Amino acid sequence: MFTTIETFEAEWRQESATTQKVMDALTDETLAREVAPGFRTLGRLAWHIVTQIHQTAVQTGLELPSPGSEENVPASARELADAYRRTSEALLDAVRSQWTDAKLSETNQVFGQSWPNGLTLRIIIQHEVHHRGQMTVLMRQAGLRVPDVYGPTKEMWGEMGAPEPAL
Ligand code: NI
């Protein structure tokens, strides 16, 4: 869990910039791509990341604007990516303006569990990273170019003229 706002801010800026690259690579045509029949589409998965930032954070008492309901998935990739940008910035603004480091060790009921606020922030990041990984698989299957997340993509190895690393 986080014990200082400074360490959360550094990690959130890095992870949300990476998630933004993934969101920015979506297209209107690929939003409806399903994981498997009856499972979340690529658009719904992306929107779940956006709405859960807000849904989780407000349970700690943080106040930030809602991006909209989880049921109303935007049909526009641009709209979805913009909503992620606004919501990820709103979370950081809320933490920085409404909390001090001491607040991170206070506990709140989140999804029925007693979590220190610093743990809730950690879980928001892990939840996002988990679904972001699912998104990049679906994006590959949909024929989209996937941005680098924690290292170069297959395309980037080729563009760098370097042999791909052994698996
Ligand atoms: Ni989830």
XYZ file of N, CA, C and O and ligand atoms in Angstrom:
669
model
N 0.840 -1.203 0.000
C 0.000 0.000 0.000
C 0.878 1.258 0.000
O 2.041 1.197 0.361
N 0.308 2.339 -0.413
C 1.059 3.597 -0.437
C 1.017 4.260 0.937
O -0.029 4.263 1.589
N 2.151 4.817 1.357
C 2.187 5.541 2.634
C 2.443 7.035 2.420
O 2.345 7.807 3.357
N 2.801 7.393 1.186
C 2.940 8.834 0.889
C 2.219 9.146 -0.429
O 2.191 8.324 -1.349
N 1.678 10.327 -0.492
C 0.987 10.770 -1.714
C 1.998 10.932 -2.847
O 1.703 10.650 -4.006
N 3.202 11.321 -2.499
C 4.251 11.516 -3.508
C 4.539 10.215 -4.268
O 4.679 10.222 -5.489
N 4.629 9.089 -3.547
C 4.930 7.824 -4.240
C 3.737 7.377 -5.076
O 3.896 6.832 -6.160
N 2.516 7.617 -4.571
C 1.339 7.295 -5.386
C 1.348 8.131 -6.658
O 1.143 7.622 -7.763
N 1.605 9.407 -6.504
C 1.570 10.312 -7.665
C 2.560 9.854 -8.739
O 2.213 9.812 -9.927
N 3.780 9.515 -8.322
C 4.794 9.097 -9.298
C 4.337 7.852 -10.053
O 4.454 7.771 -11.281
N 3.800 6.886 -9.325
C 3.388 5.641 -9.978
C 2.124 5.834 -10.821
O 2.011 5.310 -11.923
N 1.198 6.622 -10.301
C -0.045 6.857 -11.045
C 0.231 7.601 -12.354
O -0.335 7.273 -13.396
N 1.122 8.574 -12.301
C 1.447 9.306 -13.532
C 2.020 8.357 -14.585
O 1.668 8.431 -15.760
N 2.900 7.472 -14.148
C 3.525 6.537 -15.086
C 2.508 5.531 -15.632
O 2.409 5.326 -16.844
N 1.737 4.913 -14.745
C 0.786 3.888 -15.195
C -0.359 4.498 -16.007
O -0.811 3.906 -16.987
N -0.839 5.656 -15.607
C -1.964 6.221 -16.344
C -1.512 6.729 -17.717
O -2.283 6.667 -18.681
N -0.253 7.150 -17.835
C 0.250 7.544 -19.166
C 0.288 6.311 -20.080
O -0.021 6.407 -21.279
N 0.657 5.176 -19.525
C 0.695 3.943 -20.320
C -0.726 3.505 -20.699
O -0.993 3.141 -21.848
N -1.633 3.546 -19.737
C -3.029 3.176 -20.038
C -3.595 4.119 -21.097
O -4.333 3.697 -21.986
N -3.214 5.400 -21.019
C -3.711 6.363 -22.007
C -3.260 5.977 -23.418
O -4.036 6.074 -24.377
N -2.027 5.501 -23.542
C -1.543 5.080 -24.871
C -2.382 3.924 -25.405
O -2.666 3.855 -26.599
N -2.761 3.011 -24.500
C -3.587 1.866 -24.907
C -4.976 2.367 -25.323
O -5.502 1.994 -26.374
N -5.545 3.255 -24.520
C -6.883 3.802 -24.832
C -6.851 4.572 -26.165
O -7.772 4.488 -26.964
N -5.771 5.321 -26.375
C -5.669 6.138 -27.586
C -5.531 5.285 -28.855
O -5.735 5.795 -29.956
N -5.146 4.022 -28.692
C -4.973 3.146 -29.867
C -6.282 2.469 -30.282
O -6.327 1.799 -31.315
N -7.341 2.641 -29.507
C -8.631 2.019 -29.853
C -9.268 2.734 -31.042
O -8.983 3.908 -31.284
N -10.100 2.034 -31.760
C -10.855 2.634 -32.862
C -12.343 2.326 -32.660
O -12.690 1.371 -31.962
N -13.188 3.124 -33.285
C -14.637 2.895 -33.157
C -15.003 1.481 -33.599
O -15.842 0.830 -32.982
N -14.363 1.014 -34.670
C -14.716 -0.303 -35.231
C -14.369 -1.443 -34.285
O -15.019 -2.482 -34.304
N -13.310 -1.270 -33.485
C -12.856 -2.395 -32.657
C -13.492 -2.411 -31.264
O -13.313 -3.378 -30.529
N -14.236 -1.378 -30.918
C -14.817 -1.341 -29.566
C -15.776 -2.493 -29.313
O -15.956 -2.918 -28.180
N -16.407 -2.988 -30.355
C -17.408 -4.045 -30.178
C -16.804 -5.440 -30.184
O -17.528 -6.432 -30.106
N -15.478 -5.512 -30.273
C -14.817 -6.825 -30.335
C -14.973 -7.577 -29.003
O -14.640 -7.069 -27.946
N -15.505 -8.808 -29.071
C -15.736 -9.591 -27.849
C -14.531 -10.455 -27.495
O -13.799 -10.907 -28.373
N -14.347 -10.697 -26.202
C -13.342 -11.647 -25.733
C -13.741 -13.030 -26.242
O -12.950 -13.788 -26.780
N -14.975 -13.356 -26.033
C -15.599 -14.605 -26.454
C -17.090 -14.306 -26.411
O -17.501 -13.356 -25.737
N -17.905 -15.079 -27.117
C -19.339 -14.784 -27.116
C -19.885 -14.663 -25.689
O -19.652 -15.534 -24.853
N -20.579 -13.559 -25.426
C -21.189 -13.382 -24.110
C -20.278 -12.722 -23.087
O -20.702 -12.441 -21.963
N -19.008 -12.477 -23.443
C -18.096 -11.823 -22.501
C -17.920 -10.350 -22.874
O -18.372 -9.921 -23.925
N -17.233 -9.615 -21.991
C -17.068 -8.186 -22.231
C -16.413 -7.894 -23.579
O -15.450 -8.555 -23.952
N -16.927 -6.877 -24.240
C -16.287 -6.415 -25.473
C -15.066 -5.573 -25.097
O -14.897 -5.174 -23.935
N -14.242 -5.279 -26.089
C -13.078 -4.428 -25.873
C -13.509 -3.058 -25.328
O -12.893 -2.526 -24.399
N -14.574 -2.509 -25.873
C -15.065 -1.209 -25.406
C -15.556 -1.274 -23.972
O -15.286 -0.377 -23.166
N -16.262 -2.341 -23.635
C -16.793 -2.476 -22.279
C -15.657 -2.654 -21.270
O -15.696 -2.130 -20.168
N -14.627 -3.380 -21.690
C -13.462 -3.589 -20.833
C -12.754 -2.247 -20.565
O -12.399 -1.927 -19.424
N -12.580 -1.481 -21.632
C -11.929 -0.169 -21.494
C -12.765 0.746 -20.598
O -12.241 1.443 -19.718
N -14.065 0.717 -20.807
C -14.966 1.581 -20.035
C -15.013 1.157 -18.567
O -15.142 1.972 -17.662
N -14.894 -0.160 -18.333
C -14.849 -0.694 -16.965
C -13.646 -0.096 -16.220
O -13.756 0.290 -15.061
N -12.516 0.005 -16.878
C -11.337 0.614 -16.253
C -11.662 2.051 -15.845
O -11.381 2.470 -14.717
N -12.279 2.795 -16.747
C -12.584 4.214 -16.477
C -13.561 4.344 -15.305
O -13.313 5.086 -14.346
N -14.665 3.608 -15.364
C -15.707 3.791 -14.346
C -15.265 3.270 -12.976
O -15.651 3.819 -11.952
N -14.426 2.219 -12.966
C -14.016 1.661 -11.677
C -13.055 2.565 -10.915
O -12.973 2.493 -9.699
N -12.322 3.414 -11.608
C -11.477 4.384 -10.899
C -12.383 5.216 -9.989
O -12.149 5.362 -8.790
N -13.454 5.728 -10.592
C -14.393 6.557 -9.832
C -15.146 5.739 -8.791
O -15.212 6.118 -7.617
N -15.684 4.603 -9.209
C -16.500 3.773 -8.309
C -15.727 3.338 -7.066
O -16.301 3.206 -5.990
N -14.447 3.056 -7.232
C -13.634 2.610 -6.102
C -13.248 3.804 -5.238
O -13.379 3.764 -4.017
N -12.797 4.869 -5.875
C -12.283 6.024 -5.122
C -13.358 6.664 -4.244
O -13.070 7.059 -3.103
N -14.582 6.758 -4.735
C -15.608 7.462 -3.950
C -15.968 6.703 -2.672
O -16.467 7.298 -1.716
N -15.673 5.415 -2.624
C -15.964 4.648 -1.399
C -15.032 5.026 -0.249
O -15.270 4.662 0.892
N -13.938 5.742 -0.571
C -13.014 6.210 0.479
C -13.408 7.598 0.968
O -12.760 8.123 1.872
N -14.434 8.189 0.337
C -14.809 9.553 0.693
C -14.221 10.601 -0.230
O -14.556 11.780 -0.136
N -13.354 10.176 -1.136
C -12.817 11.140 -2.118
C -13.956 11.645 -2.998
O -14.863 10.888 -3.347
N -13.883 12.904 -3.360
C -14.886 13.469 -4.264
C -14.250 13.762 -5.607
O -13.247 14.475 -5.691
N -14.830 13.147 -6.648
C -14.372 13.414 -8.013
C -15.534 13.186 -8.960
O -16.457 12.428 -8.645
N -15.535 13.866 -10.107
C -16.664 13.748 -11.017
C -16.803 12.340 -11.598
O -15.803 11.669 -11.868
N -18.034 11.899 -11.755
C -18.289 10.577 -12.337
C -18.148 10.631 -13.854
O -18.633 11.564 -14.492
N -17.502 9.623 -14.448
C -17.404 9.613 -15.914
C -18.714 9.169 -16.562
O -18.874 9.283 -17.778
N -19.662 8.642 -15.768
C -20.917 8.119 -16.308
C -21.089 6.695 -15.820
O -20.217 6.152 -15.152
N -22.232 6.091 -16.137
C -22.500 4.758 -15.595
C -21.801 3.674 -16.406
O -21.535 3.839 -17.604
N -21.505 2.581 -15.722
C -20.785 1.470 -16.355
C -21.584 0.873 -17.523
O -21.011 0.333 -18.469
N -22.919 0.989 -17.448
C -23.766 0.395 -18.494
C -23.676 1.164 -19.812
O -23.876 0.591 -20.879
N -23.432 2.465 -19.722
C -23.454 3.294 -20.937
C -22.069 3.409 -21.558
O -21.388 4.428 -21.419
N -21.657 2.377 -22.237
C -20.328 2.355 -22.859
C -20.326 3.312 -24.055
O -21.188 3.196 -24.934
N -19.395 4.263 -24.111
C -19.357 5.166 -25.268
C -19.137 4.380 -26.563
O -18.410 3.382 -26.567
N -19.762 4.837 -27.638
C -19.586 4.173 -28.932
C -18.366 4.729 -29.653
O -17.899 4.172 -30.643
N -17.854 5.836 -29.140
C -16.731 6.510 -29.787
C -15.433 6.248 -29.023
O -15.358 6.458 -27.808
N -14.419 5.810 -29.754
C -13.126 5.529 -29.135
C -12.507 6.811 -28.593
O -11.886 6.815 -27.531
N -12.712 7.895 -29.305
C -12.192 9.194 -28.875
C -12.808 9.623 -27.548
O -12.117 10.092 -26.633
N -14.128 9.437 -27.469
C -14.855 9.809 -26.251
C -14.363 8.975 -25.063
O -14.180 9.472 -23.953
N -14.145 7.693 -25.326
C -13.679 6.791 -24.276
C -12.279 7.188 -23.788
O -12.020 7.264 -22.582
N -11.403 7.462 -24.723
C -10.032 7.847 -24.368
C -10.019 9.185 -23.618
O -9.258 9.360 -22.667
N -10.882 10.119 -24.031
C -10.967 11.410 -23.335
C -11.499 11.231 -21.919
O -11.051 11.904 -20.985
N -12.464 10.319 -21.757
C -13.030 10.053 -20.421
C -11.963 9.453 -19.512
O -11.895 9.770 -18.321
N -11.100 8.601 -20.064
C -10.014 8.047 -19.244
C -9.083 9.172 -18.801
O -8.674 9.246 -17.638
N -8.748 10.064 -19.739
C -7.827 11.167 -19.413
C -8.398 12.030 -18.283
O -7.714 12.320 -17.297
N -9.666 12.392 -18.407
C -10.303 13.243 -17.389
C -10.370 12.537 -16.032
O -10.102 13.130 -14.995
N -10.727 11.246 -16.064
C -10.932 10.528 -14.807
C -9.606 10.233 -14.108
O -9.506 10.330 -12.886
N -8.580 9.894 -14.882
C -7.290 9.610 -14.240
C -6.701 10.895 -13.653
O -6.119 10.879 -12.567
N -6.904 12.019 -14.340
C -6.429 13.298 -13.795
C -7.258 13.700 -12.573
O -6.728 14.233 -11.595
N -8.556 13.419 -12.616
C -9.441 13.785 -11.494
C -9.074 13.006 -10.240
O -9.134 13.548 -9.128
N -8.672 11.751 -10.399
C -8.273 10.968 -9.224
C -7.037 11.596 -8.580
O -6.993 11.802 -7.363
N -6.054 11.908 -9.402
C -4.822 12.493 -8.852
C -5.111 13.846 -8.195
O -4.630 14.128 -7.095
N -5.918 14.655 -8.853
C -6.282 15.962 -8.281
C -6.969 15.781 -6.932
O -6.695 16.513 -5.979
N -7.886 14.818 -6.868
C -8.648 14.595 -5.630
C -7.717 14.153 -4.499
O -7.797 14.670 -3.382
N -6.827 13.211 -4.787
C -5.903 12.722 -3.755
C -5.009 13.865 -3.282
O -4.808 14.064 -2.077
N -4.478 14.620 -4.212
C -3.544 15.698 -3.842
C -4.234 16.825 -3.085
O -3.650 17.420 -2.193
N -5.481 17.125 -3.448
C -6.135 18.284 -2.828
C -6.946 17.917 -1.586
O -7.183 18.769 -0.733
N -7.364 16.646 -1.468
C -8.258 16.293 -0.354
C -7.588 15.474 0.740
O -8.137 15.313 1.820
N -6.410 14.897 0.452
C -5.750 14.024 1.428
C -4.364 14.543 1.791
O -3.707 15.238 1.007
N -3.923 14.094 2.978
C -2.529 14.234 3.392
C -1.987 12.808 3.513
O -2.762 11.847 3.456
N -0.673 12.675 3.741
C -0.096 11.333 3.892
C -0.791 10.550 5.017
O -1.003 9.342 4.904
N -1.136 11.238 6.095
C -1.769 10.557 7.245
C -3.083 9.893 6.849
O -3.460 8.841 7.376
N -3.757 10.473 5.888
C -5.061 9.956 5.438
C -4.918 8.573 4.784
O -5.869 7.794 4.738
N -3.717 8.281 4.288
C -3.506 7.001 3.580
C -3.597 5.801 4.518
O -3.850 4.683 4.083
N -3.385 6.017 5.814
C -3.488 4.889 6.755
C -4.866 4.798 7.397
O -5.137 3.863 8.156
N -5.755 5.720 7.075
C -7.142 5.605 7.565
C -7.872 4.536 6.773
O -7.630 4.355 5.582
N -8.773 3.847 7.458
C -9.475 2.725 6.832
C -10.906 3.099 6.452
O -11.578 3.830 7.169
N -11.329 2.603 5.296
C -12.717 2.755 4.865
C -13.237 1.421 4.367
O -12.453 0.533 4.024
N -14.555 1.298 4.327
C -15.181 0.098 3.769
C -15.251 0.255 2.249
O -15.931 1.153 1.741
N -14.519 -0.600 1.553
C -14.501 -0.549 0.091
C -14.869 -1.946 -0.414
O -14.203 -2.920 -0.061
N -15.920 -2.032 -1.192
C -16.441 -3.325 -1.655
C -16.615 -4.296 -0.477
O -16.303 -5.485 -0.573
N -17.073 -3.760 0.663
C -17.346 -4.604 1.826
C -16.108 -5.015 2.620
O -16.209 -5.786 3.572
N -14.930 -4.483 2.254
C -13.694 -4.824 2.959
C -13.158 -3.573 3.661
O -13.325 -2.472 3.157
N -12.496 -3.799 4.804
C -11.844 -2.682 5.497
C -10.454 -2.490 4.908
O -9.559 -3.298 5.180
N -10.308 -1.461 4.102
C -9.013 -1.223 3.456
C -8.472 0.144 3.873
O -9.186 1.153 3.792
N -7.181 0.195 4.258
C -6.556 1.514 4.413
C -6.593 2.223 3.047
O -6.485 1.556 2.004
N -6.726 3.524 3.066
C -6.817 4.258 1.791
C -5.611 4.018 0.882
O -5.746 3.982 -0.342
N -4.433 3.853 1.492
C -3.227 3.605 0.698
C -3.288 2.264 -0.020
O -2.670 2.087 -1.081
N -4.029 1.312 0.549
C -4.231 0.020 -0.117
C -5.253 0.170 -1.241
O -5.092 -0.397 -2.321
N -6.283 0.944 -1.003
C -7.296 1.161 -2.049
C -6.647 1.769 -3.293
O -6.940 1.351 -4.416
N -5.732 2.710 -3.089
C -5.034 3.308 -4.245
C -4.197 2.253 -4.966
O -4.139 2.221 -6.202
N -3.543 1.386 -4.194
C -2.750 0.295 -4.792
C -3.662 -0.612 -5.619
O -3.318 -1.014 -6.738
N -4.843 -0.932 -5.092
C -5.760 -1.848 -5.773
C -6.351 -1.193 -7.034
O -6.567 -1.870 -8.039
N -6.569 0.116 -6.985
C -7.037 0.807 -8.202
C -6.011 0.606 -9.324
O -6.365 0.297 -10.461
N -4.728 0.737 -9.010
C -3.689 0.559 -10.028
C -3.643 -0.893 -10.503
O -3.623 -1.168 -11.708
N -3.682 -1.831 -9.571
C -3.586 -3.245 -9.973
C -4.786 -3.682 -10.805
O -4.648 -4.455 -11.747
N -5.948 -3.182 -10.444
C -7.156 -3.502 -11.218
C -7.013 -2.983 -12.644
O -7.329 -3.666 -13.617
N -6.499 -1.777 -12.761
C -6.323 -1.181 -14.091
C -5.293 -1.960 -14.920
O -5.509 -2.228 -16.105
N -4.189 -2.327 -14.282
C -3.129 -3.050 -14.994
C -3.643 -4.419 -15.453
O -3.358 -4.866 -16.572
N -4.418 -5.064 -14.615
C -5.002 -6.373 -14.946
C -5.865 -6.279 -16.212
O -5.672 -7.026 -17.171
N -6.779 -5.339 -16.225
C -7.673 -5.228 -17.392
C -6.956 -4.636 -18.609
O -7.312 -4.938 -19.744
N -5.953 -3.829 -18.376
C -5.177 -3.281 -19.496
C -4.472 -4.418 -20.234
O -4.392 -4.409 -21.466
N -3.973 -5.403 -19.482
C -3.349 -6.576 -20.105
C -4.347 -7.353 -20.945
O -4.019 -7.830 -22.040
N -5.574 -7.480 -20.449
C -6.612 -8.159 -21.242
C -6.890 -7.366 -22.519
O -7.068 -7.934 -23.590
N -6.913 -6.051 -22.383
C -7.186 -5.218 -23.559
C -6.141 -5.422 -24.654
O -6.482 -5.501 -25.834
N -4.864 -5.483 -24.276
C -3.829 -5.567 -25.314
C -3.927 -6.884 -26.084
O -3.629 -6.917 -27.280
N -4.382 -7.947 -25.434
C -4.578 -9.216 -26.147
C -5.707 -9.062 -27.169
O -5.573 -9.438 -28.335
N -6.809 -8.473 -26.726
C -7.945 -8.272 -27.637
C -7.588 -7.323 -28.778
O -8.039 -7.485 -29.912
N -6.771 -6.335 -28.466
C -6.381 -5.377 -29.502
C -5.544 -6.061 -30.581
O -5.710 -5.800 -31.772
N -4.666 -6.958 -30.153
C -3.894 -7.759 -31.114
C -4.827 -8.555 -32.004
O -4.683 -8.583 -33.214
N -5.779 -9.219 -31.358
C -6.724 -10.059 -32.110
C -7.564 -9.224 -33.065
O -8.009 -9.703 -34.095
N -7.784 -7.955 -32.698
C -8.596 -7.068 -33.539
C -7.764 -6.419 -34.643
O -8.265 -5.633 -35.433
N -6.460 -6.716 -34.657
C -5.601 -6.180 -35.713
C -5.067 -4.791 -35.424
O -4.504 -4.149 -36.319
N -5.227 -4.306 -34.199
C -4.708 -2.979 -33.850
C -3.229 -3.072 -33.494
O -2.769 -4.094 -32.989
N -2.531 -1.987 -33.726
C -1.153 -1.925 -33.250
C -1.202 -1.628 -31.746
O -1.857 -0.680 -31.307
N -0.502 -2.443 -30.976
C -0.506 -2.297 -29.522
C 0.688 -1.442 -29.108
O 1.808 -1.693 -29.556
N 0.475 -0.422 -28.267
C 1.619 0.387 -27.824
C 2.483 -0.398 -26.837
O 2.030 -1.369 -26.247
N 3.723 0.055 -26.665
C 4.588 -0.593 -25.677
C 4.050 -0.308 -24.283
O 3.627 0.797 -23.983
N 4.035 -1.321 -23.454
C 3.518 -1.181 -22.093
C 4.687 -1.258 -21.107
O 5.058 -0.269 -20.500
N 5.309 -2.428 -20.975
C 6.497 -2.530 -20.110
C 7.752 -2.861 -20.914
O 8.769 -3.230 -20.342
N 7.660 -2.778 -22.219
C 8.826 -3.058 -23.043
C 8.417 -2.956 -24.499
O 7.242 -2.758 -24.804
N 9.379 -3.082 -25.421
C 9.073 -2.921 -26.841
C 8.092 -3.984 -27.344
O 8.100 -5.111 -26.872
N 7.258 -3.590 -28.305
C 6.350 -4.539 -28.949
C 7.089 -5.207 -30.109
O 8.191 -4.794 -30.484
N 6.437 -6.203 -30.695
C 7.020 -6.913 -31.834
C 7.366 -5.931 -32.957
O 8.451 -6.003 -33.542
N 6.444 -4.998 -33.246
C 6.691 -4.023 -34.321
C 7.929 -3.165 -34.015
O 8.710 -2.829 -34.897
N 8.070 -2.794 -32.745
C 9.179 -1.906 -32.384
C 10.528 -2.601 -32.554
O 11.495 -1.967 -32.978
N 10.582 -3.906 -32.251
C 11.833 -4.625 -32.464
C 12.224 -4.552 -33.935
O 13.376 -4.291 -34.278
N 11.212 -4.752 -34.793
C 11.468 -4.696 -36.225
C 11.934 -3.323 -36.655
O 12.899 -3.176 -37.415
N 11.276 -2.282 -36.154
C 11.613 -0.904 -36.536
C 12.993 -0.487 -36.027
O 13.652 0.358 -36.613
N 13.413 -1.100 -34.920
C 14.731 -0.780 -34.372
C 15.829 -1.569 -35.107
O 17.008 -1.385 -34.820
N 15.391 -2.483 -35.987
C 16.363 -3.288 -36.728
C 17.080 -4.294 -35.841
O 18.162 -4.772 -36.180
N 16.473 -4.584 -34.712
C 17.111 -5.520 -33.770
C 16.415 -6.869 -33.839
O 15.214 -6.936 -34.096
N 17.153 -7.933 -33.636
C 16.500 -9.236 -33.587
C 15.600 -9.315 -32.353
O 15.917 -8.721 -31.323
N 14.480 -10.012 -32.492
C 13.609 -10.158 -31.327
C 14.310 -11.002 -30.279
O 15.055 -11.909 -30.610
N 14.088 -10.699 -29.001
C 14.718 -11.497 -27.947
C 14.172 -12.918 -27.958
O 13.027 -13.133 -28.360
N 15.004 -13.860 -27.558
C 14.551 -15.257 -27.477
C 13.438 -15.369 -26.450
O 13.445 -14.670 -25.453
N 12.487 -16.236 -26.708
C 11.376 -16.413 -25.763
C 11.779 -17.291 -24.611
O 12.633 -18.121 -24.736
Ni -12.680 -5.514 -12.947
